[in-house]
C-alpha atoms as a PDB file:
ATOM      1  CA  UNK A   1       0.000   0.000   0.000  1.00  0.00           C
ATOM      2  CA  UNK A   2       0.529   4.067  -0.040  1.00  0.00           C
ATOM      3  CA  UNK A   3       3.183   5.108   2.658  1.00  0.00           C
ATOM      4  CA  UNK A   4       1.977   7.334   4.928  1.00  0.00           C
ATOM      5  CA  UNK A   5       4.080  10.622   2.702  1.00  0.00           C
ATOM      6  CA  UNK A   6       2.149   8.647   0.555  1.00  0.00           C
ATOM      7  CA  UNK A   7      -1.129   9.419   1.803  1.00  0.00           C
ATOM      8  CA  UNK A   8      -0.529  12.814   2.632  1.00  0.00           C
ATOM      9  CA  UNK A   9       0.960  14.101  -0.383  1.00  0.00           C
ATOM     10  CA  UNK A  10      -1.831  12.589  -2.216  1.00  0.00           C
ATOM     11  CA  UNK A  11      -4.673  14.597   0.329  1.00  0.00           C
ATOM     12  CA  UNK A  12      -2.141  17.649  -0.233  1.00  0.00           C
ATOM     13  CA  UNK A  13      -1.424  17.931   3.415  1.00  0.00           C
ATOM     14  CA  UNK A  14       1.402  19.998   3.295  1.00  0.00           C
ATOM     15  CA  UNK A  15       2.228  20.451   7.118  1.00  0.00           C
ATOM     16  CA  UNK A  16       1.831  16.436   7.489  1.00  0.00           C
ATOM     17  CA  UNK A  17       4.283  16.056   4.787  1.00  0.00           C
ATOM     18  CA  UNK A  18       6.802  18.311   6.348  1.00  0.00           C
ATOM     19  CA  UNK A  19       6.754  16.661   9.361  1.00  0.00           C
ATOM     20  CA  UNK A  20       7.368  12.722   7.967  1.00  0.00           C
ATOM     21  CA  UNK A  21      10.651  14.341   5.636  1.00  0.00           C
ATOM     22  CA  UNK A  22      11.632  15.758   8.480  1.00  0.00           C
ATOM     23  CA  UNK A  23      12.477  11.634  10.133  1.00  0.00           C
ATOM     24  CA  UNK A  24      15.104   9.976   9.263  1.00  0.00           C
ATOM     25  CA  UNK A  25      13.201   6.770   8.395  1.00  0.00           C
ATOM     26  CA  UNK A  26      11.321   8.141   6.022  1.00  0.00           C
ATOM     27  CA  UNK A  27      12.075   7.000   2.344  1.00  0.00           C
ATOM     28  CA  UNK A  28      10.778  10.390   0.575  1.00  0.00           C
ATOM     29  CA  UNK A  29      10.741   8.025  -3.102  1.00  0.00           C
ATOM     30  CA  UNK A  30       9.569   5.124  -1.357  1.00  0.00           C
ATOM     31  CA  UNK A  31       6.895   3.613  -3.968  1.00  0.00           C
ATOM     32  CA  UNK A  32       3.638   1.928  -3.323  1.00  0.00           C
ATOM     33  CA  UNK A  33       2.102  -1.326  -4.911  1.00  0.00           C
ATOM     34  CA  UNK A  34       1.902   0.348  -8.124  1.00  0.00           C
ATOM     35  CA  UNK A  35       5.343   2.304  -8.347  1.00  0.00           C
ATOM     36  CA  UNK A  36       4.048   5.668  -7.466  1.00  0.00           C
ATOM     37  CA  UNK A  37       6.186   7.864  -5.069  1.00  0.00           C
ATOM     38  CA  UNK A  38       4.774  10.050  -3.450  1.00  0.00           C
ATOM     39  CA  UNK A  39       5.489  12.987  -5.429  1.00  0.00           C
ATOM     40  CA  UNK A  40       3.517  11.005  -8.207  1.00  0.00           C
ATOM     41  CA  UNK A  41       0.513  10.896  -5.838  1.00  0.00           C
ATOM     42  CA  UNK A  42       1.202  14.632  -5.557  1.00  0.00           C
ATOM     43  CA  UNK A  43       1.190  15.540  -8.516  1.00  0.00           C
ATOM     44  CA  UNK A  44      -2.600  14.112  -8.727  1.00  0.00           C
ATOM     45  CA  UNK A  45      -3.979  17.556  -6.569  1.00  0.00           C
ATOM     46  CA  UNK A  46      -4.555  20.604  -8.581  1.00  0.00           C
ATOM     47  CA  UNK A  47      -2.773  22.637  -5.800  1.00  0.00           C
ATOM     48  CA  UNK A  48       0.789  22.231  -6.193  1.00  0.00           C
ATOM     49  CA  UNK A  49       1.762  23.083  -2.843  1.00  0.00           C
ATOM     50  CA  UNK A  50       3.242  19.321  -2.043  1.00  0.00           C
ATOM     51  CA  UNK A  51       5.088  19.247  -5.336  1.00  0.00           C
ATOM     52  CA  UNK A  52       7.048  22.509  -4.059  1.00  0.00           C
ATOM     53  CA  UNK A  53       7.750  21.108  -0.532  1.00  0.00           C
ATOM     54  CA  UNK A  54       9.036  17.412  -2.512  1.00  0.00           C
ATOM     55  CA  UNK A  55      10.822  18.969  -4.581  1.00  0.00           C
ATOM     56  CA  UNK A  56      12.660  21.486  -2.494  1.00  0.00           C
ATOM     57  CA  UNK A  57      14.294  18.425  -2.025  1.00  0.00           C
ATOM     58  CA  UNK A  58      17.318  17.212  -3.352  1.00  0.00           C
ATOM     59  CA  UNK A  59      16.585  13.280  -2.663  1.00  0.00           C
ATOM     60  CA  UNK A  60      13.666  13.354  -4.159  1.00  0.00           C
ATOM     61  CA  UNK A  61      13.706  11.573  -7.518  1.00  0.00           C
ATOM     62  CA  UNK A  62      11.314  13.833  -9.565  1.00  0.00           C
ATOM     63  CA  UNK A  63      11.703  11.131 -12.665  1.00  0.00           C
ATOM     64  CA  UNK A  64      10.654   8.001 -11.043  1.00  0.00           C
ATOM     65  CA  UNK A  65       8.646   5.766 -13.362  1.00  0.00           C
ATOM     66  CA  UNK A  66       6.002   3.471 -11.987  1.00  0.00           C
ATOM     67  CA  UNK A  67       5.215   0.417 -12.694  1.00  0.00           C
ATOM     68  CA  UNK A  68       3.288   1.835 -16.058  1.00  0.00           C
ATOM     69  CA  UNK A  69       6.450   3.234 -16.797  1.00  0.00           C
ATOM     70  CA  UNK A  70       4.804   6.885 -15.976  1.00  0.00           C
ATOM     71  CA  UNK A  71       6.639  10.108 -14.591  1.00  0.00           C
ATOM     72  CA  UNK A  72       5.418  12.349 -12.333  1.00  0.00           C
ATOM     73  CA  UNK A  73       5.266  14.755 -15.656  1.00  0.00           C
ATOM     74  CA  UNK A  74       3.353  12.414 -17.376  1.00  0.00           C
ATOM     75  CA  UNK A  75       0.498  12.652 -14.580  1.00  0.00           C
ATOM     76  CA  UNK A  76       0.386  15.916 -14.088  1.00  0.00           C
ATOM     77  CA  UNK A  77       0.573  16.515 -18.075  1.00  0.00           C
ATOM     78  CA  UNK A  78      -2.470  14.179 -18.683  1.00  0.00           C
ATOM     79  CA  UNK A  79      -4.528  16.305 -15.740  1.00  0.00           C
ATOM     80  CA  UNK A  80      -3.324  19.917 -17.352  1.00  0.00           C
ATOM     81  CA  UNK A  81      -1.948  21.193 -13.974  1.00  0.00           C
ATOM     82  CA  UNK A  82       0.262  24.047 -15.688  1.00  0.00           C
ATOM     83  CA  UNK A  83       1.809  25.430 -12.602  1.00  0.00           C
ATOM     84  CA  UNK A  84       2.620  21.362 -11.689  1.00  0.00           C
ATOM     85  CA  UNK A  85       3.682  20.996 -15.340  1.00  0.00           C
ATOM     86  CA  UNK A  86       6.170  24.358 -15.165  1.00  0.00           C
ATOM     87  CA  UNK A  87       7.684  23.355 -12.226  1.00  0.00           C
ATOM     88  CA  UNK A  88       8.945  19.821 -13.144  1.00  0.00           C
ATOM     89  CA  UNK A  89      10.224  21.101 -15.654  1.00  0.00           C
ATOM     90  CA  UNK A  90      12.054  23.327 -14.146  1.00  0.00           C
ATOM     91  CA  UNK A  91      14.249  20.613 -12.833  1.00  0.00           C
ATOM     92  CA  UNK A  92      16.971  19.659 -14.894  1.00  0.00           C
ATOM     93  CA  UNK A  93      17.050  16.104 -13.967  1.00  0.00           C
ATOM     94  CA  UNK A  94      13.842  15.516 -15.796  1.00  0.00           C
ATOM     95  CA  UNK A  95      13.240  13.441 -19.242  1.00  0.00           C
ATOM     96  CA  UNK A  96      10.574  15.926 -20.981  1.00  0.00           C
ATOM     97  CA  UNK A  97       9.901  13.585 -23.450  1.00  0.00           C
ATOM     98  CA  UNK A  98      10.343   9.921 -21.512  1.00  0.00           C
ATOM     99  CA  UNK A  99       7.588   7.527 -22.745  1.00  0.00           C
ATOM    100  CA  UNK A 100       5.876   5.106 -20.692  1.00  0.00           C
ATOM    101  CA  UNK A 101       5.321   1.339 -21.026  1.00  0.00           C
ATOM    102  CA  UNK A 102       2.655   1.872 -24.200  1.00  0.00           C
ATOM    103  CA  UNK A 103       5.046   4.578 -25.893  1.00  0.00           C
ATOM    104  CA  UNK A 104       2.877   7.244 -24.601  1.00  0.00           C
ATOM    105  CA  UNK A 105       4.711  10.363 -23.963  1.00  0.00           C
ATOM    106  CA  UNK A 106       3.993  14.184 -21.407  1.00  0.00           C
ATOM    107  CA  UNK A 107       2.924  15.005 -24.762  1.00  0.00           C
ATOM    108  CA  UNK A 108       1.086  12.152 -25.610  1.00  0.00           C
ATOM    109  CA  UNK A 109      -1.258  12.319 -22.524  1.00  0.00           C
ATOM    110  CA  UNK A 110      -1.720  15.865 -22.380  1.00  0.00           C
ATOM    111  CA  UNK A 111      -2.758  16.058 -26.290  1.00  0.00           C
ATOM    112  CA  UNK A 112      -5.397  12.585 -25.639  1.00  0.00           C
ATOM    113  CA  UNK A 113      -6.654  14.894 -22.673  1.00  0.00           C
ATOM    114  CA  UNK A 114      -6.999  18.361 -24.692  1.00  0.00           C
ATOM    115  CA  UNK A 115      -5.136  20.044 -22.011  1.00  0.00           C
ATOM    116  CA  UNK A 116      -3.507  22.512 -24.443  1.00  0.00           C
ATOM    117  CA  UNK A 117      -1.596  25.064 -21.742  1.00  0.00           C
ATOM    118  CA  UNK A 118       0.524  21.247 -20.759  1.00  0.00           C
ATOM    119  CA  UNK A 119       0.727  20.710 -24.853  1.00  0.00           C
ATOM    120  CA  UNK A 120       1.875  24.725 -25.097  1.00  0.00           C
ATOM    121  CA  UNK A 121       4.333  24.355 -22.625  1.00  0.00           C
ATOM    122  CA  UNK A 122       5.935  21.031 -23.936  1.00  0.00           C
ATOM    123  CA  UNK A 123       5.991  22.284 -27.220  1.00  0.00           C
ATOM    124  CA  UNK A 124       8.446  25.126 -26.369  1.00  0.00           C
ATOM    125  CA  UNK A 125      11.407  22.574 -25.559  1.00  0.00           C
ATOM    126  CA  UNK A 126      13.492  21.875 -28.119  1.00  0.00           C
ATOM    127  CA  UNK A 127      13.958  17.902 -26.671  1.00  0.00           C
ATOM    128  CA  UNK A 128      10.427  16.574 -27.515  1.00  0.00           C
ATOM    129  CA  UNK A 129       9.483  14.607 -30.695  1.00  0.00           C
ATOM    130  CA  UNK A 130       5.985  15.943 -31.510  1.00  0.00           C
ATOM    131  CA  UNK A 131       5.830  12.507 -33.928  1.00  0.00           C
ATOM    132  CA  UNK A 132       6.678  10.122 -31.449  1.00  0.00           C
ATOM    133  CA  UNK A 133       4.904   7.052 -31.792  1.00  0.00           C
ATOM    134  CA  UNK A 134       3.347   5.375 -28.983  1.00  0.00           C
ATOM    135  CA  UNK A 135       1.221   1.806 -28.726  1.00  0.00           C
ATOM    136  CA  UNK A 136      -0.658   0.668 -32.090  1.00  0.00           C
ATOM    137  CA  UNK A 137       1.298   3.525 -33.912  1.00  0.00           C
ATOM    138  CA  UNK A 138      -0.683   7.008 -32.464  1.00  0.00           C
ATOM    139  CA  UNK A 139       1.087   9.843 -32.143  1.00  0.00           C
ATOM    140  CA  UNK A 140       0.202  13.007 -30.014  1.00  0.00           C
ATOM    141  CA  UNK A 141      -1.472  14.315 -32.876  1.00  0.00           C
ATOM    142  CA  UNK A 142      -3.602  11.607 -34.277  1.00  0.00           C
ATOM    143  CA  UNK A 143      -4.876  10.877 -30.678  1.00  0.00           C
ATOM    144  CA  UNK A 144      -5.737  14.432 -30.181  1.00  0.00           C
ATOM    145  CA  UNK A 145      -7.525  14.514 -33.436  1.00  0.00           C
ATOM    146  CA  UNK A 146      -9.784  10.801 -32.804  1.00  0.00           C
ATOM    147  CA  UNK A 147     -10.567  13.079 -29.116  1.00  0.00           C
ATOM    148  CA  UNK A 148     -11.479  16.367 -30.889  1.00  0.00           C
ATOM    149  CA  UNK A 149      -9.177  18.209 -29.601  1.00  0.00           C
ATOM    150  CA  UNK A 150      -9.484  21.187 -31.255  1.00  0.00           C
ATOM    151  CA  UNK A 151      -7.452  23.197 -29.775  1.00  0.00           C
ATOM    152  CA  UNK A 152      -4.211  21.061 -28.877  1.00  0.00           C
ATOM    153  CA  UNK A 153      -4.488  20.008 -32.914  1.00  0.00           C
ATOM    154  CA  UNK A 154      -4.192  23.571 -33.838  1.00  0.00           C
ATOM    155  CA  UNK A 155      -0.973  23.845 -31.367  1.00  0.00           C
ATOM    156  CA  UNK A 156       0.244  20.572 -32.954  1.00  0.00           C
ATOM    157  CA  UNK A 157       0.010  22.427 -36.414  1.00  0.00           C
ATOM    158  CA  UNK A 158       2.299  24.884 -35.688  1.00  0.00           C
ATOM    159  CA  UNK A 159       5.199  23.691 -34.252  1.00  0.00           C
ATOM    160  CA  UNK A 160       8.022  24.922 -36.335  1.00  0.00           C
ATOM    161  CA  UNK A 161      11.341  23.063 -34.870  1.00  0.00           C
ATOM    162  CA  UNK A 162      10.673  20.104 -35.693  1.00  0.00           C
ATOM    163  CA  UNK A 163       7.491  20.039 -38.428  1.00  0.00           C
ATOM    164  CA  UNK A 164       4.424  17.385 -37.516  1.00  0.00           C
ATOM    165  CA  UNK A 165       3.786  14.925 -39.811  1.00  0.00           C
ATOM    166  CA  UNK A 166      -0.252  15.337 -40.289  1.00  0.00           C
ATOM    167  CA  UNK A 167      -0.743  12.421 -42.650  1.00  0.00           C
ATOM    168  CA  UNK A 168       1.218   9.914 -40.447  1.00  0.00           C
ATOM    169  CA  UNK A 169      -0.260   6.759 -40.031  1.00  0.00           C
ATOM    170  CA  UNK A 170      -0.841   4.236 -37.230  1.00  0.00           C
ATOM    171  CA  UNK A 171      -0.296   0.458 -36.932  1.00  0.00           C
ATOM    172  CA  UNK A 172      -4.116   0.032 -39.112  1.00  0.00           C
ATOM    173  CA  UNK A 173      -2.275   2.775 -41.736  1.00  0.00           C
ATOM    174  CA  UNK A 174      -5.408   4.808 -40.277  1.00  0.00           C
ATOM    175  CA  UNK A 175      -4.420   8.992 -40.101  1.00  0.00           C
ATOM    176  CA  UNK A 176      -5.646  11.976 -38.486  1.00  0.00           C
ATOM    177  CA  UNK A 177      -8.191  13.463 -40.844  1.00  0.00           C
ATOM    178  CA  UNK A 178      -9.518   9.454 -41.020  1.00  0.00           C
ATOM    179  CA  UNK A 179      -9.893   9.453 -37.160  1.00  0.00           C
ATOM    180  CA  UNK A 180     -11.265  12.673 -37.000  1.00  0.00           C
ATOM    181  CA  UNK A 181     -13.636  11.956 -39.229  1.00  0.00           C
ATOM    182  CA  UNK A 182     -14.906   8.577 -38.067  1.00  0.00           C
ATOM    183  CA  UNK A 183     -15.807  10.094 -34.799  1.00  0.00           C
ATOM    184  CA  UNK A 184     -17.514  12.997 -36.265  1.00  0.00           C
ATOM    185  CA  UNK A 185     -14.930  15.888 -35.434  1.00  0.00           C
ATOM    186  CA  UNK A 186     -15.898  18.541 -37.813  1.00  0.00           C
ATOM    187  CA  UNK A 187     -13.778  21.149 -36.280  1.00  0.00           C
ATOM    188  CA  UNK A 188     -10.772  19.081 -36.865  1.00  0.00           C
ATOM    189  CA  UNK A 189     -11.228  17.492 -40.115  1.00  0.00           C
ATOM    190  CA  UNK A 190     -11.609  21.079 -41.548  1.00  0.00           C
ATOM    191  CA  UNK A 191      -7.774  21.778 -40.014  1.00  0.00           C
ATOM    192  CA  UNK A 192      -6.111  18.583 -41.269  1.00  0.00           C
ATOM    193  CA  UNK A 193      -7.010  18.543 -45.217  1.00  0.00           C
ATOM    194  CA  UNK A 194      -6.704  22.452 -45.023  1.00  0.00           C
ATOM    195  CA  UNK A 195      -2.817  21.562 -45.276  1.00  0.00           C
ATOM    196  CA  UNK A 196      -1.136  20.362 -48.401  1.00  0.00           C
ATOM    197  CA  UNK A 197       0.620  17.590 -47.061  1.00  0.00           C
ATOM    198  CA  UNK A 198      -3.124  16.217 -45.473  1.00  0.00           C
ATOM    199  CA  UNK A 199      -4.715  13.649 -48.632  1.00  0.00           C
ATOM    200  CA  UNK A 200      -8.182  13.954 -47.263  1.00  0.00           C
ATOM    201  CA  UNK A 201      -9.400  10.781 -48.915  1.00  0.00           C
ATOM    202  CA  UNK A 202      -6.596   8.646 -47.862  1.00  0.00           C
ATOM    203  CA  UNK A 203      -7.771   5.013 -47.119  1.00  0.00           C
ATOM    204  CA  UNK A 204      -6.436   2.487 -44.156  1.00  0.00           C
ATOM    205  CA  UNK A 205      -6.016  -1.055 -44.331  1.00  0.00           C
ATOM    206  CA  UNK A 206      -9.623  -1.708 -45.494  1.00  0.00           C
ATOM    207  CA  UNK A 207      -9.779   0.790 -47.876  1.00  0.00           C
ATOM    208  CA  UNK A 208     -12.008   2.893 -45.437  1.00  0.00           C
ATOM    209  CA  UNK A 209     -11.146   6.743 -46.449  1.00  0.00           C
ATOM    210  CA  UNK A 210     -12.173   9.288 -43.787  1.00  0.00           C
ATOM    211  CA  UNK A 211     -15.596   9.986 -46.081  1.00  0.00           C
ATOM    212  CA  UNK A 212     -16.986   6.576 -45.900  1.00  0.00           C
ATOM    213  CA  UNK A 213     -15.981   6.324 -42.044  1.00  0.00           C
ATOM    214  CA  UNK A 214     -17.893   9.469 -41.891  1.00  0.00           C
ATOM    215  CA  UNK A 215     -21.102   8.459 -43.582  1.00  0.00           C
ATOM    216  CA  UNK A 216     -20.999   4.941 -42.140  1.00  0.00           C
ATOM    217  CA  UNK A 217     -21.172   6.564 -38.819  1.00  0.00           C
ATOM    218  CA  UNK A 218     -23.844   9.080 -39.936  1.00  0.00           C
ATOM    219  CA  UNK A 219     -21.568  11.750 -38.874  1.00  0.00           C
ATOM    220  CA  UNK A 220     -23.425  14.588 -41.610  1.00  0.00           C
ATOM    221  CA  UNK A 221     -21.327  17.574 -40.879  1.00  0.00           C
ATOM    222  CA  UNK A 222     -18.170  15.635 -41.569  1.00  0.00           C
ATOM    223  CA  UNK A 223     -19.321  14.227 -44.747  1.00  0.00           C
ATOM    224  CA  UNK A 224     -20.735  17.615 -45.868  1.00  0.00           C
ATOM    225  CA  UNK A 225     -16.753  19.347 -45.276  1.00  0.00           C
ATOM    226  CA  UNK A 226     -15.606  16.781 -47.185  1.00  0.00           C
ATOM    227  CA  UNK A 227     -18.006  16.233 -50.425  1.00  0.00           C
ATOM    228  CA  UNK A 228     -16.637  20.382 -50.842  1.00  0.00           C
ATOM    229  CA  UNK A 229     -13.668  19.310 -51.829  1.00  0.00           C
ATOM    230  CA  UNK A 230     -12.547  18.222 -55.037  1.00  0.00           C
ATOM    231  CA  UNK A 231     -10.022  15.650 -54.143  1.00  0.00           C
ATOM    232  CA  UNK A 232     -12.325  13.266 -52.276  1.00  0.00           C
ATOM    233  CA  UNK A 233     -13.925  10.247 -54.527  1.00  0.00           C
ATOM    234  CA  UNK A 234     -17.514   9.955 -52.837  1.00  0.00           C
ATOM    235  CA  UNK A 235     -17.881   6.728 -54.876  1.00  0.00           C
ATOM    236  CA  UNK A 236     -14.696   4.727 -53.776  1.00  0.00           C
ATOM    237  CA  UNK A 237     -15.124   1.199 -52.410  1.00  0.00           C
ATOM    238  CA  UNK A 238     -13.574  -0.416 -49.380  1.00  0.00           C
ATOM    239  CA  UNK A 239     -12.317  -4.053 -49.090  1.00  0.00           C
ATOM    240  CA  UNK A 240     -15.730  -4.944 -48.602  1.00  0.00           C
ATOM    241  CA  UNK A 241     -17.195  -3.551 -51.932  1.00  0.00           C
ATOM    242  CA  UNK A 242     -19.455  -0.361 -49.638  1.00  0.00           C
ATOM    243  CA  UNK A 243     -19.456   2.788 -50.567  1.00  0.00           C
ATOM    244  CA  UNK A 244     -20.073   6.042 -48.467  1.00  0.00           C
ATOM    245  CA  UNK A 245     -23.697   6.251 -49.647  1.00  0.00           C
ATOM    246  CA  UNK A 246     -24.030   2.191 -49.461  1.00  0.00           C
ATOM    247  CA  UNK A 247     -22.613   2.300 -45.721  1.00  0.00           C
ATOM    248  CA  UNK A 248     -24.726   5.206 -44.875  1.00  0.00           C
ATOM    249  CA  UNK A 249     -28.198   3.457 -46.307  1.00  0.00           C
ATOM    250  CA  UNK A 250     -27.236   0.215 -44.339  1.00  0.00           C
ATOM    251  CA  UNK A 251     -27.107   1.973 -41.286  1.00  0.00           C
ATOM    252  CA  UNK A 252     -30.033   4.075 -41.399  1.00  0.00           C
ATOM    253  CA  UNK A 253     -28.464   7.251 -41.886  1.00  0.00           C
ATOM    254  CA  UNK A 254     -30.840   9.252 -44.052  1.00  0.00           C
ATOM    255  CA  UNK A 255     -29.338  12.956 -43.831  1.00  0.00           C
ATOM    256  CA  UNK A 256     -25.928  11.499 -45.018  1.00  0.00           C
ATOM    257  CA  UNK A 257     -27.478   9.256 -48.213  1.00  0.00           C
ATOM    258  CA  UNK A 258     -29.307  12.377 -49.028  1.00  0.00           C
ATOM    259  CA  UNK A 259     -26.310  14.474 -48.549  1.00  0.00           C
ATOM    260  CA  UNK A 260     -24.711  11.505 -51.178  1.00  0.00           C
ATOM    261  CA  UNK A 261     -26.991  11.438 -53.595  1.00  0.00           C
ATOM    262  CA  UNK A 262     -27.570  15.393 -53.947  1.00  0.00           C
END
């Protein structure tokens, strides 16, 4: 179980946790059943007032993985605690960009999440790899654009040191703009095919293009973005010999098949 700088620093009992570093016999990165230290645990309150106090500290490991293979950056990334977020990484014996047992990244978890002031603030160091590729291929962008993440796709987009690759593709050769579209994220499948290195009708390993994911799932705003443009074939086939309008009339979807067929 949780120590009992365990406890506190998870209940953000600052005086408590004073007190037990204070002993002697008090392991300050002592980790419970699951790997977490207690500044992990810490870093789980919105108030940072713990993660100060730990990491006055200079015992205190402020990298310690647990047994996910998750930092105490990675937590407080995937919750979008800025101040927690600025002050880890204010500490130079931190990995910014250290991914966890699935390949997930800081980044990663704070993109899936749509916490865009931890995605800002990540974005500014020159050590992270916006394209790294976690579990089944996703990178911080493609799992911000399956979430509709507006806003953290849009931050994605702009990164200059090192460009994003928009049209990258996962372990299923599925993309942004295909996820996007399959779970009806109009706001984002506008952004991705708005850039020229976006195909906006590129298909994954069944031949499913981001249109006919859209119209099978009767998503009608998406399919509407994307009949405007000129480079998407509304008639294309996947492995299974559908269409968009065939996948839309099999699954009841009547404002899509009309949206087809006009």
């Amino acid at each position: 179980g949780r120590t009992p700088l365990a406890e506190a620093a998870l209940m953000g009992r600052q005086y408590v946790v004073r007190i037990l570093l204070e002993r002697s016999d008090v392991d300050p990165n002592k980790p419970d059943y699951n790997g977490r230290t207690p500044l992990s645990w810490a870093t789980d309150e919105e108030d940072n007032t713990v993660v100060k106090v730990l990491l006055e500290r200079k015992d205190v490991n402020p990298d310690a993985p647990d047994d996910d293979g998750r930092t105490p950056l990675s937590w407080a990334a995937e919750k979008g605690f800025e101040a927690t977020v600025k002050l880890l990484l204010e500490r130079k014996d931190i990995s910014h960009d250290k991914p966890d047992n699935d390949g997930y990244t800081p980044l990663s978890w704070a993109a899936k999440h749509g916490c865009e002031a931890a995605v800002k603030l990540l974005l500014g160091l020159k050590d992270i790899n916006p394209n790294r590729q976690a579990a089944l291929g996703n990178t911080p962008l493609l799992v911000a654009a399956q979430q509709g993440n507006t806003g953290v796709v849009k931050l994605l987009l702009e990164r200059r040191d090192e460009e994003i690759i928009a049209d990258i593709m996962d372990d299923y050769r599925s993309t942004p703009p295909l996820a996007a579209a399959g779970e009806g994220h109009d706001e984002v499948v506008k952004l991705l095919p708005a850039r020229e290195d976006v195909q906006a009708d590129r298909p994954n390993d069944g031949d499913q293009t981001p249109l006919l994911c859209a119209a099978e799932c009767g998503h009608a705003g998406v399919v509407k973005l994307l009949l405007e443009r000129t480079d998407v074939d509304s008639k294309r086939r996947n492995v299974w010999g559908e269409t968009p309008i065939s996948a839309a009339a099999l699954w009841g979807h009547m404002e899509v098949v009309k949206l087809l067929v006009g």
